[in-house]
CSV table of C-alpha atoms in Angstrom, one decimal:
chain,number,residue,atom,x,y,z
A,1,TYR,CA,-27.1,129.0,-101.8
A,2,GLN,CA,-30.9,129.6,-102.3
A,3,ARG,CA,-33.9,128.7,-100.1
A,4,ARG,CA,-37.5,129.6,-100.4
A,5,VAL,CA,-38.8,132.0,-97.8
A,6,HIS,CA,-41.9,130.8,-95.8
A,7,GLY,CA,-43.5,131.5,-92.5
A,8,GLU,CA,-41.0,129.5,-90.5
A,9,ASN,CA,-37.9,131.2,-91.8
A,10,LYS,CA,-39.0,134.7,-92.7
A,11,ALA,CA,-37.6,136.2,-89.5
A,12,GLU,CA,-34.2,134.7,-90.4
A,13,TYR,CA,-34.5,136.0,-93.9
A,14,VAL,CA,-35.3,139.6,-92.7
A,15,ARG,CA,-32.4,139.4,-90.3
A,16,LEU,CA,-29.9,138.2,-92.9
A,17,MET,CA,-31.2,140.6,-95.6
A,18,THR,CA,-30.9,143.5,-93.2
A,19,GLN,CA,-27.4,142.5,-92.2
A,20,PHE,CA,-26.4,142.2,-95.9
A,21,LYS,CA,-27.9,145.5,-96.9
A,22,MET,CA,-26.6,147.5,-93.9
A,23,SER,CA,-23.2,145.8,-93.5
A,24,ASP,CA,-22.0,143.2,-95.9
A,25,ASP,CA,-23.0,144.8,-99.2
A,26,ILE,CA,-21.3,148.1,-98.3
A,27,ARG,CA,-18.3,146.6,-96.3
A,28,GLU,CA,-15.8,148.2,-98.7
A,29,GLN,CA,-17.2,151.7,-98.2
A,30,ILE,CA,-17.5,151.2,-94.5
A,31,ASN,CA,-13.9,150.1,-94.2
A,32,ALA,CA,-12.7,153.1,-96.4
A,33,PHE,CA,-14.7,155.5,-94.2
A,34,LEU,CA,-13.3,154.0,-91.0
A,35,ALA,CA,-9.7,154.1,-92.3
A,36,GLY,CA,-10.1,157.8,-93.0
A,37,LEU,CA,-11.8,158.5,-89.7
A,38,TYR,CA,-9.1,156.6,-87.8
A,39,GLU,CA,-6.4,158.7,-89.5
A,40,LEU,CA,-8.0,161.7,-87.9
A,41,ILE,CA,-9.0,160.2,-84.6
A,42,PRO,CA,-7.3,157.0,-83.4
A,43,LYS,CA,-9.7,154.0,-82.9
A,44,ARG,CA,-8.7,153.7,-79.3
A,45,LEU,CA,-9.9,157.2,-78.5
A,46,LEU,CA,-13.3,156.6,-80.3
A,47,SER,CA,-13.9,153.2,-78.8
A,48,ILE,CA,-14.7,154.7,-75.3
A,49,PHE,CA,-17.8,156.4,-76.6
A,50,SER,CA,-21.3,154.9,-77.3
A,51,GLU,CA,-23.0,155.8,-80.6
A,52,GLN,CA,-25.2,158.3,-78.8
A,53,GLU,CA,-22.3,159.9,-77.0
A,54,LEU,CA,-20.3,160.2,-80.2
A,55,GLU,CA,-23.3,161.8,-82.0
A,56,LEU,CA,-23.6,164.4,-79.2
A,57,LEU,CA,-19.8,165.1,-79.3
A,58,ILE,CA,-20.0,165.7,-83.1
A,59,SER,CA,-23.3,167.5,-83.3
A,60,GLY,CA,-23.7,169.0,-79.8
A,61,ILE,CA,-26.8,168.8,-77.6
A,62,PRO,CA,-29.8,170.2,-79.6
A,63,ASP,CA,-32.0,172.8,-78.0
A,64,VAL,CA,-35.4,171.1,-77.9
A,65,ASN,CA,-38.2,173.7,-77.9
A,66,ILE,CA,-40.9,172.0,-75.8
A,67,ALA,CA,-43.5,174.7,-76.5
A,68,ASP,CA,-43.0,174.1,-80.2
A,69,LEU,CA,-43.3,170.3,-79.8
A,70,ARG,CA,-46.4,170.7,-77.7
A,71,ALA,CA,-48.0,173.1,-80.3
A,72,ASN,CA,-47.4,170.5,-83.0
A,73,THR,CA,-48.8,167.5,-81.1
A,74,GLU,CA,-52.0,165.6,-81.9
A,75,TYR,CA,-53.9,163.4,-79.5
A,76,VAL,CA,-55.7,160.1,-80.0
A,77,GLY,CA,-57.9,158.9,-77.1
A,78,TYR,CA,-56.7,161.9,-75.0
A,79,THR,CA,-57.2,165.6,-75.3
A,80,ALA,CA,-54.7,168.4,-74.6
A,81,THR,CA,-56.4,168.9,-71.3
A,82,SER,CA,-56.4,165.2,-70.1
A,83,PRO,CA,-54.7,164.8,-66.7
A,84,VAL,CA,-52.2,162.2,-68.0
A,85,VAL,CA,-51.3,164.6,-70.9
A,86,GLY,CA,-50.8,167.4,-68.4
A,87,TRP,CA,-48.5,165.1,-66.3
A,88,PHE,CA,-46.7,164.1,-69.5
A,89,TRP,CA,-45.9,167.7,-70.5
A,90,ALA,CA,-44.9,168.6,-66.9
A,91,ALA,CA,-42.5,165.6,-66.9
A,92,VAL,CA,-41.1,166.7,-70.3
A,93,GLU,CA,-40.6,170.3,-69.1
A,94,GLY,CA,-38.7,168.8,-66.1
A,95,LEU,CA,-36.3,166.9,-68.3
A,96,SER,CA,-32.7,168.0,-68.4
A,97,LYS,CA,-31.1,169.5,-71.5
A,98,GLU,CA,-29.4,166.1,-72.0
A,99,GLU,CA,-32.6,164.1,-71.5
A,100,ARG,CA,-34.7,166.1,-74.0
A,101,PRO,CA,-32.8,164.8,-77.1
A,102,MET,CA,-33.2,161.3,-75.6
A,103,LEU,CA,-37.0,161.8,-75.6
A,104,LEU,CA,-36.8,162.9,-79.3
A,105,GLN,CA,-34.7,159.9,-80.1
A,106,PHE,CA,-37.2,157.6,-78.4
A,107,ILE,CA,-40.2,159.1,-80.1
A,108,THR,CA,-38.9,159.9,-83.6
A,109,GLY,CA,-35.8,157.8,-84.1
A,110,SER,CA,-33.6,161.0,-84.2
A,111,SER,CA,-32.3,163.3,-81.5
A,112,LYS,CA,-32.3,166.2,-84.0
A,113,VAL,CA,-34.8,169.0,-84.1
A,114,PRO,CA,-36.2,169.3,-87.6
A,115,LEU,CA,-35.2,172.4,-89.6
A,116,GLY,CA,-38.1,174.8,-89.3
A,117,GLY,CA,-39.2,173.3,-86.0
A,118,PHE,CA,-41.6,170.5,-85.1
A,119,SER,CA,-44.2,171.6,-87.7
A,120,GLN,CA,-41.7,170.1,-90.2
A,121,LEU,CA,-41.3,166.7,-88.4
A,122,GLN,CA,-41.1,163.9,-91.0
A,123,GLY,CA,-42.7,160.5,-90.6
A,124,MET,CA,-42.9,157.5,-92.8
A,125,HIS,CA,-45.2,159.2,-95.3
A,126,GLY,CA,-44.0,162.8,-95.3
A,127,LEU,CA,-44.9,165.4,-92.7
A,128,GLN,CA,-46.1,163.7,-89.6
A,129,ARG,CA,-46.8,165.6,-86.4
A,130,PHE,CA,-45.9,164.1,-83.0
A,131,ASN,CA,-48.9,162.3,-81.7
A,132,ILE,CA,-49.8,160.8,-78.3
A,133,HIS,CA,-52.1,157.8,-78.2
A,134,ARG,CA,-54.0,156.6,-75.2
A,135,THR,CA,-53.4,153.1,-74.1
A,136,PRO,CA,-55.3,151.5,-71.2
A,137,GLU,CA,-52.4,149.8,-69.5
A,138,THR,CA,-51.4,151.4,-66.3
A,139,THR,CA,-48.3,149.4,-65.4
A,140,HIS,CA,-46.4,149.4,-68.7
A,141,LEU,CA,-43.8,151.8,-69.9
A,142,PRO,CA,-44.7,154.3,-72.7
A,143,THR,CA,-43.8,152.8,-76.1
A,144,ALA,CA,-43.0,154.6,-79.3
A,145,HIS,CA,-43.5,154.0,-83.0
A,146,THR,CA,-40.7,156.1,-84.6
A,147,CYS,CA,-42.0,155.7,-88.2
A,148,PHE,CA,-45.1,157.6,-87.1
A,149,ASN,CA,-43.7,159.9,-84.4
A,150,GLN,CA,-46.2,158.2,-82.1
A,151,LEU,CA,-46.0,157.8,-78.3
A,152,ASP,CA,-48.4,155.3,-76.7
A,153,LEU,CA,-48.9,156.8,-73.3
A,154,PRO,CA,-50.6,154.6,-70.6
A,155,GLU,CA,-53.3,155.9,-68.3
A,156,TYR,CA,-51.1,156.5,-65.3
A,157,THR,CA,-52.6,157.3,-61.9
A,158,SER,CA,-50.2,160.0,-60.8
A,159,ALA,CA,-47.8,162.7,-62.1
A,160,GLU,CA,-44.9,160.9,-60.3
A,161,GLU,CA,-45.7,157.6,-61.9
A,162,CYS,CA,-45.9,159.3,-65.3
A,163,ARG,CA,-42.5,161.0,-64.9
A,164,ASP,CA,-40.8,157.9,-63.6
A,165,MET,CA,-42.1,155.6,-66.4
A,166,LEU,CA,-41.3,158.2,-69.1
A,167,VAL,CA,-37.7,158.6,-67.8
A,168,LYS,CA,-37.2,154.8,-67.7
A,169,ALA,CA,-38.6,154.5,-71.2
A,170,ILE,CA,-36.4,157.2,-72.8
A,171,THR,CA,-33.2,156.1,-71.0
A,172,MET,CA,-33.7,152.4,-71.6
A,173,GLY,CA,-34.9,153.1,-75.2
A,174,SER,CA,-31.7,155.1,-75.9
A,175,LEU,CA,-29.8,151.8,-75.8
A,176,GLY,CA,-31.3,151.0,-79.2
A,177,PHE,CA,-30.5,147.8,-81.1
A,178,GLY,CA,-27.7,146.4,-83.1
A,179,PHE,CA,-26.8,143.5,-85.3
A,180,ALA,CA,-25.0,140.6,-83.6
């Protein structure tokens, strides 16, 4: 079955191609992996965990060095001394040990600290520092572009608002996406 791809069906094409490449094309390997895994740990025991919980069980909670992350951060539209940036770092310092990997996952797409620290953070085109971009909205949640290790941080009006919105973003963002 073949069809031409055009503007009206390109989203469907991308969805189907992604499903094929990430699931259907490697189904045999996935099934073999799962059969071996389920020999070690029964499926009923694994099924109670989310992907994030399972990753933390296997790998443990990483120790996120906030000073290192801050030292390897670039700013676009803000400076290191901007009030909102100060509120952001205060909010990050106040995150729990469990929330810090969620922040990393939200910003970079991985909850892992790079080997060698944040100066070795990889992006789409090689080494890519964490960067905070100013966005003029004041009522939106922060958004992230994981390919670029970029956080779009709105111009909040208070430290409390900045913290509340950041925590919402990282906890809601940790739900991720899947293929239906």
